[in-house]
mmCIF file of C-alpha atoms in Angstrom:
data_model
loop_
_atom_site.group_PDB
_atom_site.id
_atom_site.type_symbol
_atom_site.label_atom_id
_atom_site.label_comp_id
_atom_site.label_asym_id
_atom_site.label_seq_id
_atom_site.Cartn_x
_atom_site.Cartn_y
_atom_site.Cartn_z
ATOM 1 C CA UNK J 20 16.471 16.862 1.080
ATOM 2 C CA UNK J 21 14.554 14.078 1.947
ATOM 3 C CA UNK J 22 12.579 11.970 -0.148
ATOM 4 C CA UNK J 23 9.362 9.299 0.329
ATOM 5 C CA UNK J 24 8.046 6.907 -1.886
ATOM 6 C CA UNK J 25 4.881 5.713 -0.753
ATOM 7 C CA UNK J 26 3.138 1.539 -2.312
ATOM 8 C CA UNK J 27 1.418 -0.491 -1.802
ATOM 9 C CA UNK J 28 -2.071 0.624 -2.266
ATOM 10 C CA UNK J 29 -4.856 -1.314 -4.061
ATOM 11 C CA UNK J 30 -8.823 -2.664 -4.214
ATOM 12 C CA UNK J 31 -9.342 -4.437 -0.971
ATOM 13 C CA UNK J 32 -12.898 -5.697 0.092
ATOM 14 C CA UNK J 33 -14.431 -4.045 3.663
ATOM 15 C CA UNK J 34 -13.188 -6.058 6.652
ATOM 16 C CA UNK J 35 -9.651 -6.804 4.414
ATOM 17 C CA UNK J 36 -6.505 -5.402 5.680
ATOM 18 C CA UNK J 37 -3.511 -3.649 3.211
ATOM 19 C CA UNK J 38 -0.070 -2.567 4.307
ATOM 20 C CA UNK J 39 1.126 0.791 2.666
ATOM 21 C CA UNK J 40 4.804 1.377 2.598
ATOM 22 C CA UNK J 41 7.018 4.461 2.957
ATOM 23 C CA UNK J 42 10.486 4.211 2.111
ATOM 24 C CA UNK J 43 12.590 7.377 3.369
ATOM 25 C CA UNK J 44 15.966 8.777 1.675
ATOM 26 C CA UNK J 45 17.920 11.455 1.656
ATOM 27 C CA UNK J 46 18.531 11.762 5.866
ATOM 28 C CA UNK J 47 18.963 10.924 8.593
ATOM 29 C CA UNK J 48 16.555 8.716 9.111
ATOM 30 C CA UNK J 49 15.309 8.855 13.050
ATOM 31 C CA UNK J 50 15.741 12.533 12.660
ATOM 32 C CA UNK J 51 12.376 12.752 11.829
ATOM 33 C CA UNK J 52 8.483 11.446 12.127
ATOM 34 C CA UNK J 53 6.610 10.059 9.783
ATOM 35 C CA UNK J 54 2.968 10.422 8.972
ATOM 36 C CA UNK J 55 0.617 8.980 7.230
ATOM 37 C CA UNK J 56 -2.356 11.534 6.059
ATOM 38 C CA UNK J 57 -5.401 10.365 3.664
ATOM 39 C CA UNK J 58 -7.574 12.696 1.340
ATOM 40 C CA UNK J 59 -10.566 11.449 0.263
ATOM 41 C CA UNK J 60 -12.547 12.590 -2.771
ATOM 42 C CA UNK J 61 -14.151 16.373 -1.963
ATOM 43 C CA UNK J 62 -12.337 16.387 1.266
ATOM 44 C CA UNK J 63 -9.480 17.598 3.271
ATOM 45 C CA UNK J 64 -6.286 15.812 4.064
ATOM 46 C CA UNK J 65 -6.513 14.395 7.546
ATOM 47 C CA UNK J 66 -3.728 12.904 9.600
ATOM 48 C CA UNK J 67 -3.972 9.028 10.113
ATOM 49 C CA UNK J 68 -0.902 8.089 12.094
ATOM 50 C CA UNK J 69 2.519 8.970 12.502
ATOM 51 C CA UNK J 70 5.196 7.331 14.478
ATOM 52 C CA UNK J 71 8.460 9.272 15.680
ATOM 53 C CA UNK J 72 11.141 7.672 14.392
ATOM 54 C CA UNK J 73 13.787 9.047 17.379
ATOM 55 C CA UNK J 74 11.728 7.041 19.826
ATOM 56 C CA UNK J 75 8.947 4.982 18.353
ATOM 57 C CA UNK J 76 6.405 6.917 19.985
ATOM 58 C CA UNK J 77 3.177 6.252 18.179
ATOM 59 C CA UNK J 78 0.115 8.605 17.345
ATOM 60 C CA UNK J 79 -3.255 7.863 15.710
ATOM 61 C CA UNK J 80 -6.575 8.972 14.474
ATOM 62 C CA UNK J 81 -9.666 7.872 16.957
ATOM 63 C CA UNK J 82 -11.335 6.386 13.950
ATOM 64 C CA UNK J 83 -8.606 4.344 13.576
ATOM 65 C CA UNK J 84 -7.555 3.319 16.462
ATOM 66 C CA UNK J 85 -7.599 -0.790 17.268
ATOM 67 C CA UNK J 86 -7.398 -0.659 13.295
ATOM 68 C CA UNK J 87 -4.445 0.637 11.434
ATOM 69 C CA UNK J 88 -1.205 0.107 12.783
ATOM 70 C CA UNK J 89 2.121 2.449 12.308
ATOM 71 C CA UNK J 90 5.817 0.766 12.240
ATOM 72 C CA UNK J 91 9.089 1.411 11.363
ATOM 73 C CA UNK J 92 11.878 -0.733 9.942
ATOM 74 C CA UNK J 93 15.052 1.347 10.636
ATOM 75 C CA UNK J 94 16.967 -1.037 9.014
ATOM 76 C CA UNK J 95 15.172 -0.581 5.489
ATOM 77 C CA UNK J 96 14.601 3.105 5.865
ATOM 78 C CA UNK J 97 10.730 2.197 6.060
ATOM 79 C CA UNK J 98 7.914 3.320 7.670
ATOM 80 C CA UNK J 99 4.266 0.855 7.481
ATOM 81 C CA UNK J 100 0.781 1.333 7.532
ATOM 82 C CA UNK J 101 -1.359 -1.729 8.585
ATOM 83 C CA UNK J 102 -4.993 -1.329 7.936
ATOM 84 C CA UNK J 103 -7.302 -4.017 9.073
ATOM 85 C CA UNK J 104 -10.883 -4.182 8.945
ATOM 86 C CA UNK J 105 -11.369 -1.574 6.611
ATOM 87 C CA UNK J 106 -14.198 0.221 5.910
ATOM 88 C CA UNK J 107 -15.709 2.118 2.909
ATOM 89 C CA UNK J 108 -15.031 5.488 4.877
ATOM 90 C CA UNK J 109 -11.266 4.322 4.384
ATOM 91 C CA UNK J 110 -11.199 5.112 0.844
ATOM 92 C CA UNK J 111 -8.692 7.635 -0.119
ATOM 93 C CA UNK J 112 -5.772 8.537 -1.346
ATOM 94 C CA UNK J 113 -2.672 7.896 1.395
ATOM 95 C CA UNK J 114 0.145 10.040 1.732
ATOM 96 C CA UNK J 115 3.535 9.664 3.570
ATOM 97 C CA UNK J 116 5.289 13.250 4.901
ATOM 98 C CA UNK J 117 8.474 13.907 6.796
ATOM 99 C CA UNK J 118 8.899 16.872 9.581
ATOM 100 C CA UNK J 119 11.474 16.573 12.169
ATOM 101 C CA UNK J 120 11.320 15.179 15.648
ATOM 102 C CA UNK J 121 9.514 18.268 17.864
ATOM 103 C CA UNK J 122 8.937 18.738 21.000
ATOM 104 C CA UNK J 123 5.386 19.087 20.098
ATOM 105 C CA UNK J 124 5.012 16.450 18.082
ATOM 106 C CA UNK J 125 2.054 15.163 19.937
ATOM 107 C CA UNK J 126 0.202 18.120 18.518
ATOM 108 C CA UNK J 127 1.760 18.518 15.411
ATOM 109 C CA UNK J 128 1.532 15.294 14.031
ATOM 110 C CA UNK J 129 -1.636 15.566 12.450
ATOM 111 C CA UNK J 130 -1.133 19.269 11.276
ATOM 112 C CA UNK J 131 -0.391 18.771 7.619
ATOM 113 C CA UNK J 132 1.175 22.311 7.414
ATOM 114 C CA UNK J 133 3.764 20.718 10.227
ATOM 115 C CA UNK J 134 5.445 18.326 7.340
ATOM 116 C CA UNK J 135 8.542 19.495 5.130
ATOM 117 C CA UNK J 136 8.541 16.660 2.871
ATOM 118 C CA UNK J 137 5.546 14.290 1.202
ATOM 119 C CA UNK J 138 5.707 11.370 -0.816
ATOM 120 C CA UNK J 139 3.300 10.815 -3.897
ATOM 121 C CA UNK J 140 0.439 9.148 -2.102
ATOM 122 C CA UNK J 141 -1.064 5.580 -2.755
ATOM 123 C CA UNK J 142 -5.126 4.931 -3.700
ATOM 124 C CA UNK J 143 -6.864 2.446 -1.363
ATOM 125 C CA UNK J 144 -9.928 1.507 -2.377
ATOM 126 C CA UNK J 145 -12.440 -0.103 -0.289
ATOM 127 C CA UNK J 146 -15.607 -1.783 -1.356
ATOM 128 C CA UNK J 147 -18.338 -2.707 0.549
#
């Protein structure tokens, strides 16, 4: 069983930046990809990023994109989440989940159903 513990959340004024962490345990750890899915306050989980750990192959949300940046560190069983330039739309509660490397990954990446595992998610709060 595999098991994520997601930090490093926190108050950060709009146009900050934050880095989330994910540490992974229980695996193998480039057996699987990693994503990073917020859920905001009357809405629905939405995928962020995610980053296959097999290959380093990268995904993200358009809203996102040029923002928030998704790396691993293989060596410390950790997967990051670099937000710059924040916005108040960015406020939400992040989570970290685990599926294994698919063939399809490119689609099911930001499926939430797609992930086995999820760690307990991290508050980022953004004011304006």
């Amino acid at each position: 069983e595999v098991q994520l513990q997601a930090s490093g959340g926190g108050l950060v004024q709009a146009g900050g930046s934050l880095r989330l962490s994910c540490v992974v345990s229980g695996s193998t750890f480039d057996d699987y990809a990693i994503g990073w899915f917020r859920q905001a306050p009357g809405k629905e989980r939405e995928g962020v990023a995610a980053i296959s750990l097999k290959d380093g192959i990268t995904y993200y949300r358009d809203s996102v994109k040029g923002r928030f940046t998704i790396s691993s560190d293989n060596a410390k069983n950790t997967v990051y989440l670099r937000l710059d330039k924040v916005t108040p739309e960015d406020t939400a509660v992040y989570y970290c989940g685990a599926q294994r490397n698919h063939h399809l990954l490119d689609f099911r990446w930001r499926v939430a159903g797609s992930y086995d595992y999820w760690g307990q998610g991290t508050l980022v709060t953004v004011s304006s």
